Amino acid sequence: MRDVHQICPRFHAAIELIGARWTGAILVALMEGQNRYALIKAAVPGLSDTMLAERLRTLETEDIVERRVIASSPVQVEYYLTAKGRDLEQVVKTVEAWSHKWIALPA
Protein backbone atom coordinates (compact mmCIF):
# COMPACT_ATOMS: atom_id res chain seq x y z
CA MET A 1 0.00 0.00 0.00
CA ARG A 2 1.28 3.47 -0.87
CA ASP A 3 1.56 6.29 1.62
CA VAL A 4 -0.97 9.05 1.18
CA HIS A 5 0.57 12.48 0.71
CA GLN A 6 -1.71 15.36 1.46
CA ILE A 7 -1.97 18.19 -1.03
CA CYS A 8 -0.20 21.35 0.10
CA PRO A 9 -2.80 23.81 1.44
CA ARG A 10 -1.10 26.74 -0.31
CA PHE A 11 -1.21 24.93 -3.64
CA HIS A 12 -4.86 24.02 -3.09
CA ALA A 13 -5.77 27.64 -2.25
CA ALA A 14 -3.90 28.91 -5.33
CA ILE A 15 -5.62 26.46 -7.67
CA GLU A 16 -9.02 27.32 -6.21
CA LEU A 17 -8.31 31.04 -6.65
CA ILE A 18 -7.00 31.08 -10.21
CA GLY A 19 -9.10 28.11 -11.30
CA ALA A 20 -12.42 29.72 -10.42
CA ARG A 21 -14.70 30.01 -13.45
CA TRP A 22 -13.89 33.06 -15.60
CA THR A 23 -10.82 34.04 -13.56
CA GLY A 24 -8.25 32.72 -16.04
CA ALA A 25 -9.92 34.51 -18.93
CA ILE A 26 -10.07 37.75 -16.94
CA LEU A 27 -6.37 37.43 -16.11
CA VAL A 28 -5.54 36.89 -19.80
CA ALA A 29 -7.57 39.98 -20.76
CA LEU A 30 -5.66 42.03 -18.19
CA MET A 31 -2.32 40.60 -19.37
CA GLU A 32 -3.22 41.68 -22.91
CA GLY A 33 -3.84 45.26 -21.78
CA GLN A 34 -7.63 45.27 -21.47
CA ASN A 35 -7.93 47.38 -18.34
CA ARG A 36 -11.35 49.00 -18.46
CA TYR A 37 -14.36 47.07 -17.24
CA ALA A 38 -16.12 47.16 -20.63
CA LEU A 39 -12.99 46.00 -22.47
CA ILE A 40 -12.47 43.09 -20.08
CA LYS A 41 -16.13 42.09 -20.46
CA ALA A 42 -15.92 42.33 -24.27
CA ALA A 43 -12.79 40.15 -24.30
CA VAL A 44 -14.54 37.30 -22.45
CA PRO A 45 -17.68 36.14 -24.32
CA GLY A 46 -20.51 35.00 -22.05
CA LEU A 47 -19.17 36.75 -18.93
CA SER A 48 -21.96 38.55 -17.06
CA ASP A 49 -21.57 41.92 -15.33
CA THR A 50 -22.29 40.31 -11.97
CA MET A 51 -19.65 37.62 -12.39
CA LEU A 52 -17.03 40.04 -13.72
CA ALA A 53 -17.59 42.38 -10.78
CA GLU A 54 -17.39 39.48 -8.33
CA ARG A 55 -14.19 38.07 -9.83
CA LEU A 56 -12.52 41.49 -9.99
CA ARG A 57 -13.39 42.10 -6.32
CA THR A 58 -11.90 38.73 -5.36
CA LEU A 59 -8.74 39.38 -7.37
CA GLU A 60 -8.46 42.82 -5.80
CA THR A 61 -8.92 41.38 -2.29
CA GLU A 62 -6.15 38.86 -3.04
CA ASP A 63 -3.85 41.68 -4.26
CA ILE A 64 -3.70 40.25 -7.78
CA VAL A 65 -5.53 43.17 -9.36
CA GLU A 66 -5.44 46.86 -8.49
CA ARG A 67 -8.50 49.02 -9.09
CA ARG A 68 -7.73 52.62 -10.09
CA VAL A 69 -10.35 55.36 -10.22
CA ILE A 70 -9.67 58.00 -12.88
CA ALA A 71 -10.95 61.45 -11.91
CA SER A 72 -12.82 62.44 -15.04
CA SER A 73 -16.36 63.18 -16.06
CA PRO A 74 -17.80 60.60 -15.94
CA VAL A 75 -15.52 58.84 -13.47
CA GLN A 76 -13.69 55.89 -15.03
CA VAL A 77 -12.31 52.79 -13.37
CA GLU A 78 -9.37 50.77 -14.66
CA TYR A 79 -7.92 47.49 -13.45
CA TYR A 80 -4.26 46.53 -13.49
CA LEU A 81 -2.31 43.48 -12.47
CA THR A 82 -0.17 43.97 -9.38
CA ALA A 83 3.31 42.45 -9.15
CA LYS A 84 1.63 39.39 -7.63
CA GLY A 85 -0.75 39.25 -10.61
CA ARG A 86 2.02 39.71 -13.17
CA ASP A 87 3.84 36.77 -11.57
CA LEU A 88 0.98 34.59 -12.81
CA GLU A 89 1.78 35.34 -16.45
CA GLN A 90 4.07 32.33 -16.97
CA VAL A 91 1.56 30.05 -15.24
CA VAL A 92 -1.24 31.29 -17.51
CA LYS A 93 0.93 30.98 -20.63
CA THR A 94 1.84 27.40 -19.66
CA VAL A 95 -1.83 26.48 -19.22
CA GLU A 96 -2.62 28.17 -22.54
CA ALA A 97 0.09 26.15 -24.32
CA TRP A 98 -1.19 22.95 -22.70
CA SER A 99 -4.75 23.78 -23.82
CA HIS A 100 -3.65 24.28 -27.43
CA LYS A 101 -2.07 20.83 -27.37
CA TRP A 102 -4.75 18.85 -25.52
CA ILE A 103 -8.12 20.61 -25.53
CA ALA A 104 -10.35 20.45 -28.59
CA LEU A 105 -12.14 23.61 -29.69
CA PRO A 106 -15.83 23.65 -28.74
CA ALA A 107 -18.14 22.71 -31.60
mmCIF file of C-alpha atoms in Angstrom:
data_model
loop_
_atom_site.group_PDB
_atom_site.id
_atom_site.type_symbol
_atom_site.label_atom_id
_atom_site.label_comp_id
_atom_site.label_asym_id
_atom_site.label_seq_id
_atom_site.Cartn_x
_atom_site.Cartn_y
_atom_site.Cartn_z
ATOM 1 C CA MET A 1 0.000 0.000 0.000
ATOM 2 C CA ARG A 2 1.285 3.466 -0.869
ATOM 3 C CA ASP A 3 1.556 6.290 1.624
ATOM 4 C CA VAL A 4 -0.970 9.052 1.176
ATOM 5 C CA HIS A 5 0.572 12.481 0.709
ATOM 6 C CA GLN A 6 -1.710 15.363 1.459
ATOM 7 C CA ILE A 7 -1.967 18.186 -1.034
ATOM 8 C CA CYS A 8 -0.200 21.353 0.103
ATOM 9 C CA PRO A 9 -2.803 23.812 1.444
ATOM 10 C CA ARG A 10 -1.096 26.741 -0.307
ATOM 11 C CA PHE A 11 -1.215 24.926 -3.640
ATOM 12 C CA HIS A 12 -4.862 24.024 -3.093
ATOM 13 C CA ALA A 13 -5.767 27.637 -2.249
ATOM 14 C CA ALA A 14 -3.903 28.914 -5.333
ATOM 15 C CA ILE A 15 -5.623 26.460 -7.666
ATOM 16 C CA GLU A 16 -9.024 27.322 -6.214
ATOM 17 C CA LEU A 17 -8.306 31.038 -6.655
ATOM 18 C CA ILE A 18 -7.000 31.080 -10.213
ATOM 19 C CA GLY A 19 -9.101 28.108 -11.303
ATOM 20 C CA ALA A 20 -12.424 29.718 -10.422
ATOM 21 C CA ARG A 21 -14.702 30.014 -13.445
ATOM 22 C CA TRP A 22 -13.887 33.063 -15.597
ATOM 23 C CA THR A 23 -10.816 34.042 -13.556
ATOM 24 C CA GLY A 24 -8.250 32.717 -16.037
ATOM 25 C CA ALA A 25 -9.924 34.506 -18.930
ATOM 26 C CA ILE A 26 -10.070 37.750 -16.936
ATOM 27 C CA LEU A 27 -6.366 37.427 -16.115
ATOM 28 C CA VAL A 28 -5.542 36.889 -19.801
ATOM 29 C CA ALA A 29 -7.568 39.978 -20.762
ATOM 30 C CA LEU A 30 -5.656 42.033 -18.193
ATOM 31 C CA MET A 31 -2.324 40.601 -19.372
ATOM 32 C CA GLU A 32 -3.220 41.680 -22.911
ATOM 33 C CA GLY A 33 -3.839 45.262 -21.783
ATOM 34 C CA GLN A 34 -7.627 45.265 -21.470
ATOM 35 C CA ASN A 35 -7.926 47.378 -18.341
ATOM 36 C CA ARG A 36 -11.349 49.002 -18.459
ATOM 37 C CA TYR A 37 -14.357 47.068 -17.241
ATOM 38 C CA ALA A 38 -16.124 47.164 -20.627
ATOM 39 C CA LEU A 39 -12.990 45.999 -22.470
ATOM 40 C CA ILE A 40 -12.474 43.089 -20.081
ATOM 41 C CA LYS A 41 -16.128 42.094 -20.463
ATOM 42 C CA ALA A 42 -15.924 42.331 -24.272
ATOM 43 C CA ALA A 43 -12.788 40.152 -24.296
ATOM 44 C CA VAL A 44 -14.541 37.301 -22.447
ATOM 45 C CA PRO A 45 -17.678 36.145 -24.316
ATOM 46 C CA GLY A 46 -20.506 35.004 -22.045
ATOM 47 C CA LEU A 47 -19.171 36.753 -18.929
ATOM 48 C CA SER A 48 -21.957 38.555 -17.057
ATOM 49 C CA ASP A 49 -21.566 41.922 -15.330
ATOM 50 C CA THR A 50 -22.287 40.311 -11.968
ATOM 51 C CA MET A 51 -19.654 37.617 -12.394
ATOM 52 C CA LEU A 52 -17.027 40.044 -13.720
ATOM 53 C CA ALA A 53 -17.588 42.384 -10.778
ATOM 54 C CA GLU A 54 -17.393 39.476 -8.326
ATOM 55 C CA ARG A 55 -14.192 38.066 -9.833
ATOM 56 C CA LEU A 56 -12.525 41.491 -9.990
ATOM 57 C CA ARG A 57 -13.392 42.097 -6.322
ATOM 58 C CA THR A 58 -11.904 38.733 -5.362
ATOM 59 C CA LEU A 59 -8.744 39.385 -7.369
ATOM 60 C CA GLU A 60 -8.462 42.822 -5.796
ATOM 61 C CA THR A 61 -8.920 41.381 -2.291
ATOM 62 C CA GLU A 62 -6.152 38.858 -3.038
ATOM 63 C CA ASP A 63 -3.854 41.678 -4.260
ATOM 64 C CA ILE A 64 -3.696 40.249 -7.780
ATOM 65 C CA VAL A 65 -5.534 43.173 -9.363
ATOM 66 C CA GLU A 66 -5.440 46.858 -8.488
ATOM 67 C CA ARG A 67 -8.501 49.020 -9.092
ATOM 68 C CA ARG A 68 -7.732 52.622 -10.087
ATOM 69 C CA VAL A 69 -10.346 55.362 -10.222
ATOM 70 C CA ILE A 70 -9.674 58.000 -12.884
ATOM 71 C CA ALA A 71 -10.947 61.448 -11.913
ATOM 72 C CA SER A 72 -12.817 62.445 -15.035
ATOM 73 C CA SER A 73 -16.358 63.181 -16.062
ATOM 74 C CA PRO A 74 -17.797 60.604 -15.942
ATOM 75 C CA VAL A 75 -15.518 58.836 -13.472
ATOM 76 C CA GLN A 76 -13.689 55.894 -15.035
ATOM 77 C CA VAL A 77 -12.309 52.792 -13.374
ATOM 78 C CA GLU A 78 -9.368 50.771 -14.660
ATOM 79 C CA TYR A 79 -7.923 47.487 -13.452
ATOM 80 C CA TYR A 80 -4.260 46.532 -13.485
ATOM 81 C CA LEU A 81 -2.312 43.476 -12.473
ATOM 82 C CA THR A 82 -0.170 43.969 -9.383
ATOM 83 C CA ALA A 83 3.306 42.455 -9.146
ATOM 84 C CA LYS A 84 1.631 39.387 -7.626
ATOM 85 C CA GLY A 85 -0.747 39.250 -10.607
ATOM 86 C CA ARG A 86 2.022 39.712 -13.166
ATOM 87 C CA ASP A 87 3.845 36.772 -11.566
ATOM 88 C CA LEU A 88 0.980 34.586 -12.809
ATOM 89 C CA GLU A 89 1.782 35.345 -16.453
ATOM 90 C CA GLN A 90 4.069 32.329 -16.968
ATOM 91 C CA VAL A 91 1.563 30.055 -15.236
ATOM 92 C CA VAL A 92 -1.241 31.288 -17.505
ATOM 93 C CA LYS A 93 0.926 30.977 -20.634
ATOM 94 C CA THR A 94 1.837 27.405 -19.663
ATOM 95 C CA VAL A 95 -1.829 26.482 -19.220
ATOM 96 C CA GLU A 96 -2.615 28.165 -22.538
ATOM 97 C CA ALA A 97 0.087 26.146 -24.324
ATOM 98 C CA TRP A 98 -1.185 22.947 -22.700
ATOM 99 C CA SER A 99 -4.752 23.780 -23.818
ATOM 100 C CA HIS A 100 -3.646 24.279 -27.429
ATOM 101 C CA LYS A 101 -2.072 20.834 -27.372
ATOM 102 C CA TRP A 102 -4.746 18.846 -25.518
ATOM 103 C CA ILE A 103 -8.117 20.615 -25.533
ATOM 104 C CA ALA A 104 -10.352 20.452 -28.589
ATOM 105 C CA LEU A 105 -12.138 23.612 -29.690
ATOM 106 C CA PRO A 106 -15.829 23.654 -28.740
ATOM 107 C CA ALA A 107 -18.136 22.714 -31.600
#
